[in-house]
Amino acid sequence: MNLGFWLALIIMLIGLVGNILPILPGTPIIFLAILGYGFYNHFTSLGIWFILIMGLLTMLSVVADYLGSLYGAKKYGASRLGIWGSIVGGIIGVFIAPPLGILLGPLLGAVIGEMCSGNSTDKALSVGWGTLVGLLGSTIVKLVISLTMILLFVAKVVL
């Protein structure tokens, strides 16, 4: 194991943290670290199929991230304004009050969007809860994919 391996691993761990703090695109960072190691190592230990599989896992993670909150909001009956509220709230929450805003932003945004749609407080809170459940679910999926990518990388390079 050389300097390139350790540098890639450190960048991957930063990417892993990025899956929890959406300020950083976690899984794409992990993929770029793998790709960077491939260039560093002249792709002697990482073949094209390995890189393609890691790219597919990265895309799966990005799609899961997007669909998680949307699915949670829809499952709990979100209106169009509720969905937009959760998106806008998530963006604002990241910048105004990280890391708590990461959770509260989408929840409050969905609730406000539902209230603006004329829904009851109970309905709005239910949609907000659904958004939070979806967000947490997608975070778990991203973490599992990211850990899998890191473990496969380590196994491929070390073994």
Backbone as JSON, one array per atom type, in Angstrom:
{
  "sequence": "MNLGFWLALIIMLIGLVGNILPILPGTPIIFLAILGYGFYNHFTSLGIWFILIMGLLTMLSVVADYLGSLYGAKKYGASRLGIWGSIVGGIIGVFIAPPLGILLGPLLGAVIGEMCSGNSTDKALSVGWGTLVGLLGSTIVKLVISLTMILLFVAKVVL",
  "N": [[0.85, -1.18, 0.0], [0.6, 2.11, -0.94], [1.38, 5.65, -0.97], [-0.56, 6.81, -2.65], [-2.74, 5.07, -2.32], [-3.42, 5.52, 0.39], [-4.04, 8.23, 0.36], [-6.24, 8.22, -1.4], [-7.97, 6.7, 0.19], [-8.36, 8.4, 2.41], [-9.67, 10.53, 1.14], [-11.96, 9.16, 0.37], [-13.09, 8.64, 2.87], [-13.76, 11.23, 3.61], [-15.7, 11.62, 1.69], [-17.54, 9.75, 2.62], [-18.42, 10.98, 4.98], [-19.62, 13.09, 3.72], [-21.98, 11.97, 2.83], [-23.64, 12.17, 4.94], [-23.6, 14.84, 5.61], [-24.97, 16.95, 3.51], [-23.6, 18.96, 2.19], [-21.37, 18.21, 0.91], [-20.87, 16.23, -1.98], [-21.13, 13.13, -1.35], [-20.94, 10.24, -2.33], [-20.17, 10.62, -5.08], [-17.65, 11.84, -4.57], [-16.27, 9.71, -3.46], [-16.21, 8.0, -5.66], [-14.66, 9.56, -7.42], [-12.25, 9.51, -6.02], [-11.58, 6.82, -6.27], [-11.31, 6.66, -9.04], [-9.24, 8.52, -9.36], [-7.19, 7.17, -8.0], [-6.96, 5.06, -9.75], [-5.87, 6.33, -12.05], [-3.49, 7.21, -10.89], [-2.26, 4.79, -10.35], [-2.04, 3.77, -12.84], [-4.07, 2.15, -13.64], [-3.48, -0.48, -13.01], [-4.3, -2.15, -10.93], [-6.96, -1.71, -10.86], [-9.45, -2.47, -12.96], [-11.28, -1.78, -16.04], [-13.89, -2.77, -15.8], [-14.28, -2.78, -13.06], [-14.18, -0.01, -12.53], [-16.4, 0.82, -14.03], [-18.48, -0.5, -12.66], [-18.27, 0.77, -10.18], [-18.95, 3.34, -11.0], [-21.62, 2.91, -11.76], [-22.71, 2.23, -9.26], [-22.35, 4.68, -8.02], [-24.09, 6.32, -9.52], [-26.5, 5.06, -8.86], [-26.62, 5.67, -6.15], [-26.9, 8.48, -6.23], [-29.38, 8.71, -7.51], [-30.98, 7.39, -5.62], [-30.74, 9.16, -3.51], [-32.08, 11.42, -4.48], [-34.65, 10.38, -4.96], [-35.47, 9.44, -2.47], [-36.45, 11.39, -0.48], [-38.48, 12.46, -2.03], [-40.09, 10.2, -2.45], [-40.81, 9.6, 0.2], [-42.28, 11.92, 0.86], [-44.35, 11.82, -1.06], [-45.5, 9.37, -0.38], [-46.75, 9.99, 1.97], [-48.68, 11.63, 1.06], [-48.08, 14.19, -0.13], [-48.58, 17.44, -1.48], [-48.04, 19.34, -4.53], [-46.91, 21.8, -3.76], [-46.0, 21.08, -1.24], [-43.96, 19.26, -1.85], [-42.2, 20.93, -3.31], [-41.71, 22.73, -1.27], [-40.27, 21.1, 0.51], [-37.94, 20.66, -0.96], [-36.91, 23.28, -1.34], [-36.72, 24.03, 1.34], [-34.81, 22.18, 2.2], [-32.54, 23.04, 0.82], [-32.21, 25.65, 1.83], [-31.98, 25.06, 4.55], [-29.53, 23.72, 4.74], [-27.7, 25.78, 4.44], [-28.39, 27.73, 6.33], [-28.55, 26.59, 8.94], [-26.58, 24.4, 9.41], [-25.54, 21.41, 11.12], [-28.14, 20.73, 11.76], [-30.1, 21.95, 10.23], [-30.15, 20.44, 7.97], [-31.82, 18.33, 8.45], [-34.09, 19.59, 9.53], [-34.77, 21.55, 7.63], [-35.94, 20.38, 5.15], [-38.17, 19.17, 6.38], [-39.57, 21.34, 7.65], [-39.96, 22.93, 5.39], [-41.63, 21.29, 3.83], [-43.88, 21.17, 5.5], [-44.63, 23.9, 5.59], [-45.15, 24.28, 2.85], [-47.33, 22.55, 2.53], [-49.18, 23.76, 4.22], [-49.53, 26.15, 2.87], [-50.85, 25.14, 0.71], [-53.32, 24.84, 1.69], [-53.91, 22.72, 3.32], [-54.65, 20.84, 6.31], [-53.18, 21.29, 9.59], [-52.46, 18.85, 10.74], [-52.27, 17.19, 8.46], [-50.22, 18.53, 7.12], [-48.09, 18.22, 8.94], [-47.87, 15.46, 8.85], [-47.0, 15.03, 6.21], [-44.58, 16.39, 6.38], [-43.25, 14.73, 8.2], [-43.13, 12.41, 6.62], [-41.39, 13.28, 4.63], [-39.05, 13.6, 6.13], [-38.62, 10.93, 6.94], [-38.19, 9.74, 4.43], [-35.85, 11.1, 3.68], [-34.03, 10.24, 5.66], [-34.06, 7.51, 5.07], [-32.96, 7.49, 2.46], [-30.45, 8.43, 3.07], [-29.38, 6.32, 4.54], [-29.31, 4.36, 2.54], [-27.42, 5.56, 0.8], [-25.17, 5.54, 2.48], [-24.75, 2.77, 2.79], [-24.21, 2.02, 0.13], [-21.9, 3.58, -0.3], [-20.11, 2.6, 1.66], [-19.89, 0.0, 0.72], [-18.62, 0.49, -1.74], [-16.16, 1.5, -0.84], [-15.14, -0.67, 0.64], [-14.98, -2.61, -1.4], [-13.07, -1.38, -3.02], [-10.81, -1.35, -1.28], [-10.5, -4.12, -0.94], [-9.94, -4.86, -3.56], [-7.53, -3.53, -4.09], [-5.79, -4.26, -2.01], [-5.95, -7.06, -1.69]],
  "CA": [[0.0, 0.0, 0.0], [1.45, 3.27, -1.14], [0.81, 6.96, -0.64], [-1.78, 6.99, -3.45], [-3.81, 4.31, -1.68], [-3.82, 6.19, 1.63], [-4.68, 9.49, -0.02], [-7.56, 7.86, -1.91], [-8.79, 6.26, 1.32], [-8.73, 9.59, 3.18], [-10.69, 11.24, 0.36], [-13.17, 8.36, 0.46], [-13.69, 8.86, 4.19], [-14.4, 12.54, 3.52], [-16.93, 11.37, 0.93], [-18.48, 9.05, 3.51], [-19.01, 12.03, 5.82], [-20.48, 13.87, 2.83], [-23.3, 11.34, 2.71], [-24.45, 12.62, 6.09], [-23.67, 16.3, 5.47], [-25.13, 17.1, 2.06], [-22.81, 20.04, 1.61], [-20.42, 17.5, 0.06], [-21.47, 15.1, -2.73], [-20.37, 12.02, -0.78], [-20.6, 9.1, -3.18], [-19.31, 11.05, -6.2], [-16.28, 12.05, -4.09], [-15.67, 8.38, -3.33], [-15.93, 7.53, -7.02], [-13.52, 10.31, -7.95], [-11.04, 9.01, -5.35], [-11.27, 5.54, -6.91], [-10.83, 6.99, -10.38], [-7.93, 9.15, -9.18], [-6.23, 6.11, -7.7], [-6.74, 4.32, -10.99], [-4.91, 7.08, -12.85], [-2.22, 7.19, -10.16], [-1.71, 3.44, -10.43], [-2.09, 3.39, -14.25], [-5.13, 1.14, -13.73], [-2.93, -1.83, -12.93], [-5.08, -2.98, -10.01], [-8.39, -1.42, -11.06], [-9.78, -2.62, -14.37], [-12.39, -1.0, -16.57], [-15.15, -3.27, -15.24], [-14.38, -2.29, -11.68], [-14.51, 1.42, -12.61], [-17.78, 0.92, -14.5], [-19.37, -0.91, -11.56], [-18.24, 1.86, -9.19], [-19.73, 4.43, -11.6], [-23.03, 2.55, -11.65], [-23.09, 2.37, -7.85], [-22.43, 6.12, -7.76], [-25.35, 6.81, -10.09], [-27.57, 4.51, -8.03], [-26.65, 6.46, -4.91], [-27.44, 9.81, -6.54], [-30.81, 8.53, -7.77], [-31.61, 7.07, -4.34], [-30.77, 10.4, -2.73], [-33.13, 12.27, -5.03], [-35.96, 9.75, -4.84], [-35.82, 9.14, -1.08], [-37.32, 12.41, 0.09], [-39.66, 12.55, -2.88], [-40.92, 9.04, -2.15], [-41.39, 9.78, 1.55], [-43.3, 12.97, 0.81], [-45.48, 11.31, -1.84], [-46.13, 8.28, 0.38], [-47.59, 10.6, 2.99], [-49.69, 12.44, 0.4], [-47.65, 15.58, -0.33], [-49.03, 18.21, -2.64], [-46.93, 19.9, -5.31], [-46.25, 22.81, -2.92], [-45.29, 20.38, -0.17], [-42.71, 18.73, -2.41], [-41.32, 22.07, -3.56], [-41.31, 23.25, 0.04], [-39.22, 20.26, 1.09], [-36.71, 20.9, -1.73], [-36.4, 24.62, -0.99], [-36.34, 23.97, 2.76], [-33.54, 21.44, 2.3], [-31.44, 23.9, 0.35], [-32.04, 26.74, 2.79], [-31.54, 24.49, 5.82], [-28.1, 23.4, 4.67], [-26.89, 27.0, 4.55], [-28.73, 28.54, 7.5], [-28.3, 25.96, 10.23], [-26.02, 23.04, 9.36], [-26.12, 20.26, 10.45], [-29.55, 20.54, 12.12], [-30.92, 22.41, 9.1], [-30.21, 19.36, 6.98], [-33.02, 17.56, 8.79], [-35.26, 20.44, 9.76], [-35.13, 22.31, 6.44], [-36.96, 19.71, 4.34], [-39.37, 18.95, 7.17], [-40.3, 22.61, 7.77], [-40.36, 23.34, 4.05], [-42.81, 20.5, 3.44], [-45.01, 21.61, 6.33], [-45.04, 25.22, 5.1], [-45.76, 24.08, 1.54], [-48.67, 21.95, 2.71], [-50.06, 24.78, 4.82], [-49.85, 27.08, 1.77], [-51.8, 24.44, -0.17], [-54.61, 24.83, 2.35], [-54.11, 21.49, 4.08], [-54.7, 20.98, 7.77], [-51.9, 21.18, 10.29], [-52.16, 17.42, 10.87], [-51.83, 16.71, 7.15], [-48.92, 19.15, 6.85], [-47.09, 17.56, 9.79], [-47.71, 14.1, 8.35], [-46.16, 15.12, 5.02], [-43.24, 16.74, 6.87], [-42.69, 13.51, 8.76], [-42.81, 11.54, 5.49], [-40.18, 13.82, 4.0], [-37.93, 13.27, 7.0], [-38.41, 9.48, 6.85], [-37.57, 9.49, 3.13], [-34.48, 11.64, 3.73], [-33.22, 9.32, 6.46], [-33.94, 6.27, 4.31], [-32.0, 7.66, 1.37], [-29.12, 8.57, 3.68], [-28.94, 4.96, 4.87], [-28.96, 3.71, 1.26], [-26.15, 6.15, 0.35], [-24.09, 5.04, 3.34], [-24.5, 1.36, 2.45], [-23.52, 2.0, -1.17], [-20.57, 4.16, -0.13], [-19.27, 1.63, 2.39], [-19.63, -1.11, -0.21], [-17.6, 0.94, -2.69], [-14.87, 1.61, -0.14], [-14.67, -2.03, 0.95], [-14.57, -3.25, -2.65], [-11.81, -0.75, -3.42], [-9.74, -1.86, -0.41], [-10.28, -5.52, -1.27], [-9.34, -4.94, -4.91], [-6.15, -3.04, -4.07], [-4.98, -4.93, -1.0], [-5.93, -8.52, -1.86]],
  "C": [[0.89, 1.24, 0.0], [0.71, 4.56, -0.77], [-0.5, 7.21, -1.38], [-2.97, 6.29, -2.83], [-4.33, 5.06, -0.45], [-4.51, 7.52, 1.35], [-6.09, 9.24, -0.55], [-8.49, 7.46, -0.76], [-9.23, 7.45, 2.18], [-9.82, 10.38, 2.45], [-12.02, 10.48, 0.41], [-13.86, 8.55, 1.81], [-14.34, 10.23, 4.27], [-15.71, 12.4, 2.75], [-17.98, 10.67, 1.78], [-19.17, 10.04, 4.44], [-19.97, 12.89, 4.99], [-21.84, 13.25, 2.59], [-24.22, 11.75, 3.84], [-24.64, 14.13, 6.02], [-23.77, 16.63, 3.98], [-24.46, 18.31, 1.45], [-21.81, 19.44, 0.63], [-21.14, 16.39, -0.7], [-20.72, 13.81, -2.4], [-19.97, 10.91, -1.73], [-19.82, 9.52, -4.43], [-17.86, 11.33, -5.78], [-15.56, 10.71, -3.97], [-15.31, 7.83, -4.71], [-14.72, 8.25, -7.62], [-12.2, 9.88, -7.3], [-10.61, 7.68, -5.97], [-10.68, 5.79, -8.3], [-9.43, 7.62, -10.32], [-6.86, 8.13, -8.86], [-5.93, 5.29, -8.95], [-5.74, 5.02, -11.89], [-3.52, 7.06, -12.21], [-1.49, 5.87, -10.37], [-1.68, 2.93, -11.88], [-3.06, 2.23, -14.48], [-4.59, -0.28, -13.7], [-3.73, -2.73, -11.99], [-6.58, -2.75, -10.16], [-8.69, -1.48, -12.56], [-10.99, -1.78, -14.75], [-13.73, -1.47, -15.99], [-15.35, -2.79, -13.81], [-14.8, -0.81, -11.68], [-15.96, 1.6, -13.05], [-18.78, 0.55, -13.41], [-19.41, 0.18, -10.49], [-19.04, 3.07, -9.71], [-21.23, 4.15, -11.51], [-23.53, 2.67, -10.2], [-23.22, 3.85, -7.47], [-23.74, 6.69, -8.29], [-26.55, 6.31, -9.29], [-27.73, 5.3, -6.74], [-27.27, 7.84, -5.13], [-28.95, 9.73, -6.78], [-31.55, 8.24, -6.46], [-31.74, 8.32, -3.47], [-31.93, 11.28, -3.19], [-34.52, 11.68, -4.74], [-36.41, 9.52, -3.4], [-36.79, 10.13, -0.48], [-38.61, 12.54, -0.71], [-40.62, 11.4, -2.58], [-41.59, 9.19, -0.78], [-42.49, 10.82, 1.55], [-44.54, 12.46, 0.07], [-46.24, 10.23, -1.07], [-47.09, 8.83, 1.44], [-48.53, 11.64, 2.39], [-49.32, 13.89, 0.17], [-48.28, 16.18, -1.58], [-47.8, 18.71, -3.39], [-46.18, 20.95, -4.48], [-45.49, 22.18, -1.76], [-43.96, 19.82, -0.64], [-41.73, 19.86, -2.68], [-40.83, 22.69, -2.26], [-40.19, 22.43, 0.65], [-37.89, 20.47, 0.36], [-36.09, 22.23, -1.33], [-35.95, 24.64, 0.47], [-35.03, 23.24, 2.97], [-32.36, 22.29, 1.89], [-31.17, 25.01, 1.36], [-31.48, 26.21, 4.11], [-30.06, 24.18, 5.86], [-27.25, 24.64, 4.94], [-27.17, 27.78, 5.83], [-28.31, 27.89, 8.81], [-27.73, 24.55, 10.1], [-25.52, 22.63, 10.73], [-27.6, 20.05, 10.76], [-30.48, 20.94, 10.98], [-31.07, 21.38, 8.01], [-31.45, 18.52, 7.21], [-34.26, 18.44, 8.87], [-35.7, 21.2, 8.53], [-36.18, 21.63, 5.58], [-38.27, 19.49, 5.09], [-40.21, 20.23, 7.26], [-40.77, 23.1, 6.41], [-41.59, 22.6, 3.58], [-44.04, 20.94, 4.21], [-45.53, 22.96, 5.83], [-45.72, 25.1, 3.73], [-47.16, 23.5, 1.64], [-49.65, 22.95, 3.3], [-50.47, 25.8, 3.74], [-50.82, 26.45, 0.78], [-53.19, 24.37, 0.45], [-54.9, 23.56, 3.12], [-54.07, 21.76, 5.57], [-53.3, 20.85, 8.36], [-51.5, 19.71, 10.44], [-51.63, 16.84, 9.57], [-50.43, 17.24, 6.84], [-47.82, 18.49, 7.68], [-46.82, 16.13, 9.33], [-46.79, 14.09, 7.12], [-44.72, 15.48, 5.42], [-42.54, 15.53, 7.44], [-42.27, 12.55, 7.63], [-41.55, 11.98, 4.78], [-38.95, 13.46, 4.81], [-37.6, 11.77, 6.94], [-37.72, 9.13, 5.53], [-36.12, 9.95, 3.1], [-33.57, 10.69, 4.52], [-33.02, 7.99, 5.75], [-32.92, 6.38, 3.19], [-30.59, 7.83, 1.9], [-28.55, 7.2, 4.03], [-28.51, 4.22, 3.61], [-27.61, 4.24, 0.75], [-24.98, 5.64, 1.18], [-23.74, 3.59, 3.01], [-23.75, 1.26, 1.13], [-22.09, 2.49, -1.03], [-19.63, 3.2, 0.6], [-18.93, 0.44, 1.51], [-18.54, -0.74, -1.2], [-16.22, 0.99, -2.04], [-14.31, 0.22, 0.15], [-14.23, -2.78, -0.31], [-13.25, -2.69, -3.16], [-10.64, -1.32, -2.6], [-9.45, -3.32, -0.75], [-9.57, -5.67, -2.61], [-7.87, -4.56, -4.88], [-5.27, -3.87, -3.14], [-4.86, -6.44, -1.26], [-5.43, -8.96, -3.2]]
}
